[in-house]
PDB file of C-alpha atoms in Angstrom:
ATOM      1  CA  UNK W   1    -105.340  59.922  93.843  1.00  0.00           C
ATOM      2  CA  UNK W   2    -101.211  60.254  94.946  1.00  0.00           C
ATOM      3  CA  UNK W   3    -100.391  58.193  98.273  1.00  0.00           C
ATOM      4  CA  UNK W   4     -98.292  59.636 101.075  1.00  0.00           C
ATOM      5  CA  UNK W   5     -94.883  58.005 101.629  1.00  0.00           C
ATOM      6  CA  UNK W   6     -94.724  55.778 104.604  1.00  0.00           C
ATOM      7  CA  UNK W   7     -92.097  58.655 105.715  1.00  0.00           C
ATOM      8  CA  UNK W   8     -94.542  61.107 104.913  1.00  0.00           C
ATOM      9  CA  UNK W   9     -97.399  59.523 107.212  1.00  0.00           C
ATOM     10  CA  UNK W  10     -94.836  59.072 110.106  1.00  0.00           C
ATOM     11  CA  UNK W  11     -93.655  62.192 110.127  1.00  0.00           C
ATOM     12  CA  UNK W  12     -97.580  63.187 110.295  1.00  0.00           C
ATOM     13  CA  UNK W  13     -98.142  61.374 112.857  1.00  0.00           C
ATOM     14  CA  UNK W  14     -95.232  62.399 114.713  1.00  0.00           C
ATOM     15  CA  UNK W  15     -96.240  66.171 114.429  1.00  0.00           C
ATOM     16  CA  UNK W  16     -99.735  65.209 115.721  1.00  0.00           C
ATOM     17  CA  UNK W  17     -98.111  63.917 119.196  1.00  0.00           C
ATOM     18  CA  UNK W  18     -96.444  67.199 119.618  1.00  0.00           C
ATOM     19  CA  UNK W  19     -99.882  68.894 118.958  1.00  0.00           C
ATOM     20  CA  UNK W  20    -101.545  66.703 121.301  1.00  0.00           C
ATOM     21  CA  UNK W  21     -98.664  67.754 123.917  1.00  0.00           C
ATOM     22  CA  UNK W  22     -99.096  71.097 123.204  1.00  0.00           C
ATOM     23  CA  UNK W  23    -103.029  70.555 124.122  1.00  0.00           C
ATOM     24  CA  UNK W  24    -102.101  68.461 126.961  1.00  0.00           C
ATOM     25  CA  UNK W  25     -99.916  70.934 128.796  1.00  0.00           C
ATOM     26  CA  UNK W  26    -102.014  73.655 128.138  1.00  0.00           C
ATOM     27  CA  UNK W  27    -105.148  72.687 129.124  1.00  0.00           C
ATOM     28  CA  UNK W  28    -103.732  71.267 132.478  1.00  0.00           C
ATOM     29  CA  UNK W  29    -102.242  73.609 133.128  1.00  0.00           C
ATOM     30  CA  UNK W  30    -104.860  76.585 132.506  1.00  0.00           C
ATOM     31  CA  UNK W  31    -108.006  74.683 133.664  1.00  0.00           C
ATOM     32  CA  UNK W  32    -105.880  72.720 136.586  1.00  0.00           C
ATOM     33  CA  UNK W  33    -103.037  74.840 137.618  1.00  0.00           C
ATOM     34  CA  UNK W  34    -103.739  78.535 137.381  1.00  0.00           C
ATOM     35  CA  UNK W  35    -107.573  78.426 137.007  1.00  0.00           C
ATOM     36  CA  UNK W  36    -108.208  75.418 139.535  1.00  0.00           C
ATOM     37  CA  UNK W  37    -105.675  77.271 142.213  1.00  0.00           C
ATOM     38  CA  UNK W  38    -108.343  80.515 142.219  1.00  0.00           C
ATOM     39  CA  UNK W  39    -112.022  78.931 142.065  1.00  0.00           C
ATOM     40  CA  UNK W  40    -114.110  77.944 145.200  1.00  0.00           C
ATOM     41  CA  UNK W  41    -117.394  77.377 143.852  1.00  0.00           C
ATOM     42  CA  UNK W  42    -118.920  77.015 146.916  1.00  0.00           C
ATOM     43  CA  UNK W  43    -117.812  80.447 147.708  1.00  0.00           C
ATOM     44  CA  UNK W  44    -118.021  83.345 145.533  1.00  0.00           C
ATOM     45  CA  UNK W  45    -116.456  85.705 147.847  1.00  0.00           C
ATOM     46  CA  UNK W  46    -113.516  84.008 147.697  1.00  0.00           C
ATOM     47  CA  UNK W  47    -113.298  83.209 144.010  1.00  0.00           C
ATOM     48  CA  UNK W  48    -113.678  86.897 143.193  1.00  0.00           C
ATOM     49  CA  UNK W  49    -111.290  87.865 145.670  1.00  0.00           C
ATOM     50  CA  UNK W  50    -108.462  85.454 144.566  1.00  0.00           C
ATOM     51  CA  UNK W  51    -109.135  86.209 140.910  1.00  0.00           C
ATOM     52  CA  UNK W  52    -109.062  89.893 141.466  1.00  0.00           C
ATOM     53  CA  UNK W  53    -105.760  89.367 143.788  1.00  0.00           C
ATOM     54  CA  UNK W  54    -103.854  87.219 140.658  1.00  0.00           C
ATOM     55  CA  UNK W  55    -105.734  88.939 137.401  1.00  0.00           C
ATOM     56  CA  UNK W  56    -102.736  88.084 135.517  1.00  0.00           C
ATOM     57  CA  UNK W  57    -102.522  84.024 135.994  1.00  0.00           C
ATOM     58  CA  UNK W  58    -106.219  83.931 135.228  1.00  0.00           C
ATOM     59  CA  UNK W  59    -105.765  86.065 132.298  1.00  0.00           C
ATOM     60  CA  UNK W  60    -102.641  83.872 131.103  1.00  0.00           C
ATOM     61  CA  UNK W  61    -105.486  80.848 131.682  1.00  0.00           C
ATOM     62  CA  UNK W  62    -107.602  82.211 128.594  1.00  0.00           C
ATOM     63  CA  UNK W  63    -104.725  82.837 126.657  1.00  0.00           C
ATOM     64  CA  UNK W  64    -103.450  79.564 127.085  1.00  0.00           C
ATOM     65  CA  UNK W  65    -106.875  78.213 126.820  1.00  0.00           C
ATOM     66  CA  UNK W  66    -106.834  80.068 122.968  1.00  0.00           C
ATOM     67  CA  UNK W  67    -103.472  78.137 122.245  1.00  0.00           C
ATOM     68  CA  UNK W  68    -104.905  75.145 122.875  1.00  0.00           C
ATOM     69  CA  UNK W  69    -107.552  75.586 120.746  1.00  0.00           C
ATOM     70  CA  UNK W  70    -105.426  75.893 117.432  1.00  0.00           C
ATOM     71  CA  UNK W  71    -103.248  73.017 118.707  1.00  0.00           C
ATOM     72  CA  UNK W  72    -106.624  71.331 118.390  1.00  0.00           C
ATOM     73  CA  UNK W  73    -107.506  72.982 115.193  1.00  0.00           C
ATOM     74  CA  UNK W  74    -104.447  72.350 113.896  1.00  0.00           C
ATOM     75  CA  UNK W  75    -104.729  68.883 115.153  1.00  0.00           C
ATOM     76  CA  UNK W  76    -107.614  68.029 113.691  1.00  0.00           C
ATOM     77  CA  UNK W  77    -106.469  69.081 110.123  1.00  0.00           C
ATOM     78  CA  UNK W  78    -103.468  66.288 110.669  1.00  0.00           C
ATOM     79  CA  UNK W  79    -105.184  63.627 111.595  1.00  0.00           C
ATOM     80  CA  UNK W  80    -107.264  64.038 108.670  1.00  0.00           C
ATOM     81  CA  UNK W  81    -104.749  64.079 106.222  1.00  0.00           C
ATOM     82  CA  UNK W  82    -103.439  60.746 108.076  1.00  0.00           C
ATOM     83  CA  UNK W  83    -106.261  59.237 107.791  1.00  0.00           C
ATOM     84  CA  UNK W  84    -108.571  59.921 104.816  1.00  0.00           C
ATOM     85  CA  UNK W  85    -107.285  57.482 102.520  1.00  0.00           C
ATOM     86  CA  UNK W  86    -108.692  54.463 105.155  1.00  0.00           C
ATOM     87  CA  UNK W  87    -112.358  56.190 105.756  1.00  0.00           C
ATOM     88  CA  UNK W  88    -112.426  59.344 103.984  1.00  0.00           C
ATOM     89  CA  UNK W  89    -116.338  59.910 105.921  1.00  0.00           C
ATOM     90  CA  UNK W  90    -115.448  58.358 108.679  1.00  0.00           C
ATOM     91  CA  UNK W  91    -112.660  61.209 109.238  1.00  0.00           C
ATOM     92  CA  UNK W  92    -114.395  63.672 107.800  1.00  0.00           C
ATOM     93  CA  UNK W  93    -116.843  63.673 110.280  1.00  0.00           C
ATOM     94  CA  UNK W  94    -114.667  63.062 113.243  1.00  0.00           C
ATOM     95  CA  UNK W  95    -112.867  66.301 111.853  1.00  0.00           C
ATOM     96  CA  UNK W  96    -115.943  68.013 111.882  1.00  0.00           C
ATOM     97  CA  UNK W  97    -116.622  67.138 115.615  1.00  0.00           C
ATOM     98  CA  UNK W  98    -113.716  68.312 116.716  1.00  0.00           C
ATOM     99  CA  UNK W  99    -113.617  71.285 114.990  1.00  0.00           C
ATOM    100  CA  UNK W 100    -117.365  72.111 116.138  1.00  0.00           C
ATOM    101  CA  UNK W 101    -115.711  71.038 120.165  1.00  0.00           C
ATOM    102  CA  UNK W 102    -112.603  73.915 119.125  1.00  0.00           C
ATOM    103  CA  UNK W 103    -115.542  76.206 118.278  1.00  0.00           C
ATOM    104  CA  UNK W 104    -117.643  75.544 121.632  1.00  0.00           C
ATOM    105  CA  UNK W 105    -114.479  76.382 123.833  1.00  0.00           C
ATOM    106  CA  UNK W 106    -113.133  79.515 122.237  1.00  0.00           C
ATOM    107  CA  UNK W 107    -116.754  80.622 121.953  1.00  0.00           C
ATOM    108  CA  UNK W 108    -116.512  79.626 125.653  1.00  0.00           C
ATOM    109  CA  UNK W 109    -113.238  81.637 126.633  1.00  0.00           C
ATOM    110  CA  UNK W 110    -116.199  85.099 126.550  1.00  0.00           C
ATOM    111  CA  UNK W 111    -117.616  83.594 129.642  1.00  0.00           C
ATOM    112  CA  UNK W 112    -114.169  83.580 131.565  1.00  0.00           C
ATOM    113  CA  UNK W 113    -113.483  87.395 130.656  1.00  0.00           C
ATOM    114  CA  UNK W 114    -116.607  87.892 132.043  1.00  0.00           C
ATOM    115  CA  UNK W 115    -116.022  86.151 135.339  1.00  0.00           C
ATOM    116  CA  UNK W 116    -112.365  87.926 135.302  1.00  0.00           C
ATOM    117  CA  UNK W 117    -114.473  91.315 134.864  1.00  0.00           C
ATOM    118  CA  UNK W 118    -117.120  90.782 137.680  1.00  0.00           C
ATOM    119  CA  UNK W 119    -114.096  89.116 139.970  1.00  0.00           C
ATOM    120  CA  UNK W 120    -112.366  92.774 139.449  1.00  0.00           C
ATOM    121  CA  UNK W 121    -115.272  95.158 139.843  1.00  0.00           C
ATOM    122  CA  UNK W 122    -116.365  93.287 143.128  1.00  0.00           C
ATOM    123  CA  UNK W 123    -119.523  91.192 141.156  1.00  0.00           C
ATOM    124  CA  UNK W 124    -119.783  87.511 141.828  1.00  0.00           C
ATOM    125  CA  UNK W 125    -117.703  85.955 139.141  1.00  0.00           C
ATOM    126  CA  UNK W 126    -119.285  82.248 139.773  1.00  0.00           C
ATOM    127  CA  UNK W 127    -122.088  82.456 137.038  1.00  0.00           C
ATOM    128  CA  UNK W 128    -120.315  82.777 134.291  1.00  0.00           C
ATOM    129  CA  UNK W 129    -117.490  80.350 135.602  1.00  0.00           C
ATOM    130  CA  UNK W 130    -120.407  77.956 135.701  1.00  0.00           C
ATOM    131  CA  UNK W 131    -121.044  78.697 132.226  1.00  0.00           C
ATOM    132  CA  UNK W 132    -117.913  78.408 130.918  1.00  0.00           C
ATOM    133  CA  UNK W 133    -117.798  74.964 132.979  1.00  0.00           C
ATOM    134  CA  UNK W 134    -121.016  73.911 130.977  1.00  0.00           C
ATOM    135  CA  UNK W 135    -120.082  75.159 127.597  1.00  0.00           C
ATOM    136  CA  UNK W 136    -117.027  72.996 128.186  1.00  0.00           C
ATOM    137  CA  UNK W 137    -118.951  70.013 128.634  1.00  0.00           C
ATOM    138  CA  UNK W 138    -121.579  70.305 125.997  1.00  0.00           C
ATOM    139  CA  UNK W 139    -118.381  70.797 123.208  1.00  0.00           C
ATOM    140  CA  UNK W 140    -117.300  66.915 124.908  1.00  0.00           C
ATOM    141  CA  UNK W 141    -120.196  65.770 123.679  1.00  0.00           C
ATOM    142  CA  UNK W 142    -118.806  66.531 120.123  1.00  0.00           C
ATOM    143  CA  UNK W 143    -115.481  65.012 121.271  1.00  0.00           C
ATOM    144  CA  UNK W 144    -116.308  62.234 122.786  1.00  0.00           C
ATOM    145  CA  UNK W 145    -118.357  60.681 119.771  1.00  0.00           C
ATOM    146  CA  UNK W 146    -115.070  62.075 117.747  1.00  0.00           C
ATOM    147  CA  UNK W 147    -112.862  59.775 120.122  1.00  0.00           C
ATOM    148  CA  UNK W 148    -115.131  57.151 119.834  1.00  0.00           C
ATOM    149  CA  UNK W 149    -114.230  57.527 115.710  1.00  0.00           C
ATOM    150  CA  UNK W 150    -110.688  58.386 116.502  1.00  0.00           C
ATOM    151  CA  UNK W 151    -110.382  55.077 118.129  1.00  0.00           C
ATOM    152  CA  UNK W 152    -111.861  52.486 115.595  1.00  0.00           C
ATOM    153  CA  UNK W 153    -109.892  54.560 112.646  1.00  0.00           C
ATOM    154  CA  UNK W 154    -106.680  54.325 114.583  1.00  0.00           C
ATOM    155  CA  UNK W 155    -107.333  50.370 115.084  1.00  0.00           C
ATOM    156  CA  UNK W 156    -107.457  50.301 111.082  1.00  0.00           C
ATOM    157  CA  UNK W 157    -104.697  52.438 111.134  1.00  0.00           C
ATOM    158  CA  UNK W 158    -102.403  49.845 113.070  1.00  0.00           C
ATOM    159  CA  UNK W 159    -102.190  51.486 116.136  1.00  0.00           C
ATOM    160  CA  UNK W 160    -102.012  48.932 119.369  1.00  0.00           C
ATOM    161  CA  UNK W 161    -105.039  47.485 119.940  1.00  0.00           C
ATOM    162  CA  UNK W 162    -105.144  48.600 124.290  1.00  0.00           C
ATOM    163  CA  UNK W 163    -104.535  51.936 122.781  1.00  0.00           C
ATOM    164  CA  UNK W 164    -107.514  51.991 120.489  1.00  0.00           C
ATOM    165  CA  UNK W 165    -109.180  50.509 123.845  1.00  0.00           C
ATOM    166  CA  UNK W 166    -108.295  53.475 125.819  1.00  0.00           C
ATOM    167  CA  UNK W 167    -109.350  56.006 123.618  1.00  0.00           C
ATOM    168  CA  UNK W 168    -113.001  54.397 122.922  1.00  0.00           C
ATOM    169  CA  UNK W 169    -113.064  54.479 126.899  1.00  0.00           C
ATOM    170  CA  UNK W 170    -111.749  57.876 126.932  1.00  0.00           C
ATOM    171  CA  UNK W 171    -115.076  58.892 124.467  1.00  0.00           C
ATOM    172  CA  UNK W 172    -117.352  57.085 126.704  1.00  0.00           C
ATOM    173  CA  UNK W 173    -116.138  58.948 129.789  1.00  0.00           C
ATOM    174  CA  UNK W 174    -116.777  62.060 127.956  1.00  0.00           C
ATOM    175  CA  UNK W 175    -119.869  61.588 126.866  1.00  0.00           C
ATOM    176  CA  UNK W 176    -121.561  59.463 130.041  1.00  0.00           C
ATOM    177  CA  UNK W 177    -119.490  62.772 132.339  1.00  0.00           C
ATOM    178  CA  UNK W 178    -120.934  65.429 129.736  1.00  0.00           C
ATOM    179  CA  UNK W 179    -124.637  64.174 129.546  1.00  0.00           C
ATOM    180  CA  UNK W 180    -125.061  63.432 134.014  1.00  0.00           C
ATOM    181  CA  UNK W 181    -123.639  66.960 134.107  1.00  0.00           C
ATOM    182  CA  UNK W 182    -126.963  67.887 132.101  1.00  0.00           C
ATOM    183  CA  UNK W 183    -129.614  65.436 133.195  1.00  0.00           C
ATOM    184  CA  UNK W 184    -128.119  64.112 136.270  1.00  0.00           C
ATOM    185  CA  UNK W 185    -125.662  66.374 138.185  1.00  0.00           C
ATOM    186  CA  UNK W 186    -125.143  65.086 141.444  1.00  0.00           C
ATOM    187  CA  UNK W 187    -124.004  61.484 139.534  1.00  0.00           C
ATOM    188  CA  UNK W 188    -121.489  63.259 137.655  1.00  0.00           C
ATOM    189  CA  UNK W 189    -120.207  64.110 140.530  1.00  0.00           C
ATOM    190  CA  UNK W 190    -119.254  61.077 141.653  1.00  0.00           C
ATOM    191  CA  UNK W 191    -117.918  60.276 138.492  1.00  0.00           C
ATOM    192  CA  UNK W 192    -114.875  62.864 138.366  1.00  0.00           C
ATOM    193  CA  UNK W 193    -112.760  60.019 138.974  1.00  0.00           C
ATOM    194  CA  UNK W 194    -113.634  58.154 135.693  1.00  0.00           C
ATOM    195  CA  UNK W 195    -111.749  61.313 133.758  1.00  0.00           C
ATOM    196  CA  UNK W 196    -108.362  59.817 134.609  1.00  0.00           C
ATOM    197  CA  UNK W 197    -108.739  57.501 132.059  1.00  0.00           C
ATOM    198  CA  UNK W 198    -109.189  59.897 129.160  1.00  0.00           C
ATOM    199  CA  UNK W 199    -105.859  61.687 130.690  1.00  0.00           C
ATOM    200  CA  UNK W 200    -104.245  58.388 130.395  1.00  0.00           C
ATOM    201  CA  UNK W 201    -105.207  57.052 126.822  1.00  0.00           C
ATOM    202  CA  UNK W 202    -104.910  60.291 125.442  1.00  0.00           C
ATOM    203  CA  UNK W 203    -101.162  60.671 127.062  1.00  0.00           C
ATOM    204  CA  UNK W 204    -101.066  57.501 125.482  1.00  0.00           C
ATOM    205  CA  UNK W 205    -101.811  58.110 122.217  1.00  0.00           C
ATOM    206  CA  UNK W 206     -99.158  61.526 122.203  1.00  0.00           C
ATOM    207  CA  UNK W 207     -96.272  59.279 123.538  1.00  0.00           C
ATOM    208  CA  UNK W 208     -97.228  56.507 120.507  1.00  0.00           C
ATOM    209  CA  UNK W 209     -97.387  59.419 118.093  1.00  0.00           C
ATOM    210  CA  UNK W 210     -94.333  60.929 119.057  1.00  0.00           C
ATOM    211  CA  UNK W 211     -92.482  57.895 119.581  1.00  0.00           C
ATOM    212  CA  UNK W 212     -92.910  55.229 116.959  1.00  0.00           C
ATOM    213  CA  UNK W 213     -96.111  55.735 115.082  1.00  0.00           C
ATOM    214  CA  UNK W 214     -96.143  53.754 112.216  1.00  0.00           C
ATOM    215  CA  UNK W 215     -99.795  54.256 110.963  1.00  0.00           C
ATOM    216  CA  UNK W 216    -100.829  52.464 107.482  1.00  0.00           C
ATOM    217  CA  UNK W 217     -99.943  54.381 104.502  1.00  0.00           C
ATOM    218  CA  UNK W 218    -103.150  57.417 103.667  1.00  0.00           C
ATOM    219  CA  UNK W 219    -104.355  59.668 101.055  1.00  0.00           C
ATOM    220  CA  UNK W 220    -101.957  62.496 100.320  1.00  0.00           C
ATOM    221  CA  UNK W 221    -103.699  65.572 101.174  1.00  0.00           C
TER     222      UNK W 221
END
């Protein structure tokens, strides 16, 4: 087996951050710009009215909601070529977690044409909203226990050790906020709160990719 070049594993690492950033701004700003500005779901007269009123943005949400998902894809590939030659299972199966989260959401993205085609033919577009907003969470499940990986290989890696701190937060935010949306609803409400800290470590982790990562030399993939 060949080794990457320290250059090689930086220069990995460094297009990781920009495919984390290109997750970042694309999820916030489908899911918490242009979707978040049009749903009520305590009123689906409303929803369906403001949907039906700005068709476009919500379209433009799915689309951007596609691109994240092969940021992610393609995210998911990187890492693992970063990172095989310290735990080639362990990264193998957080690769396979995240690629089975990728597949949840785009499989996912059906449920918002379908609110975007009951919202425009005057049908109440808040079921399948709601089941796009649970197909979301079931694929964290999947990512959280992938962060949780993420975090310990990126502590072997050399990464900062409050980083790899965040990040195993960040998968135990997704996973306790994923499962009380299942089992126990009205605490995940109360939890919403808790989700600022994945936004942080992961924001982190792209600024420390982009930045300066200097991650312990990895198989050459």
């Amino acid at each position: 087996m060949t080794y990457a070049t320290q250059k090689d594993v930086s220069s990995r690492a460094r297009r990781a951050g920009f495919l984390y950033l290109g997750i970042i701004l694309c999820g916030i700003t489908a899911e918490g710009i242009l979707r978040g500005s049009l749903i009520d779901r305590s009123d689906a007269a409303a929803t369906a009215q403001a949907i039906a009123a700005h068709i476009g943005l919500f379209r433009l949400s799915i689309l951007l909601d596609a691109a994240m998902v092969a940021f992610d894809v393609a995210l998911a590939m990187t890492f693992y070529r970063m990172l095989r030659g310290l735990a080639p299972r362990l990264i193998l199966t957080a690769t396979a977690l995240r690629l089975i989260q990728a597949a949840m959401i785009s499989g996912g993205l059906f449920t918002l044409f379908a609110a975007a085609r009951a919202a425009t033919s005057g049908g109440d577009p808040l079921p399948a909203l709601n089941a796009h907003a649970m197909g979301y969470d079931l694929g964290l499940i999947f990512f959280g226990v992938n962060t949780l990986i993420m975090a310990h290989l990126l502590d072997r890696a050399g990464a900062p050790r409050p980083l790899a701190a965040g990040l195993a937060a960040a998968g135990l935010v997704y996973l306790t906020g994923s499962l009380t949306r299942i089992v126990a609803p009205e605490v995940n409400a109360i939890m919403q709160p808790a989700y600022l800290v994945p936004l942080i470590a992961e924001t982190a982790l792209m600024l420390w990719l982009i930045l300066g990562a200097r991650p312990r030399r990895a198989a050459r993939g």
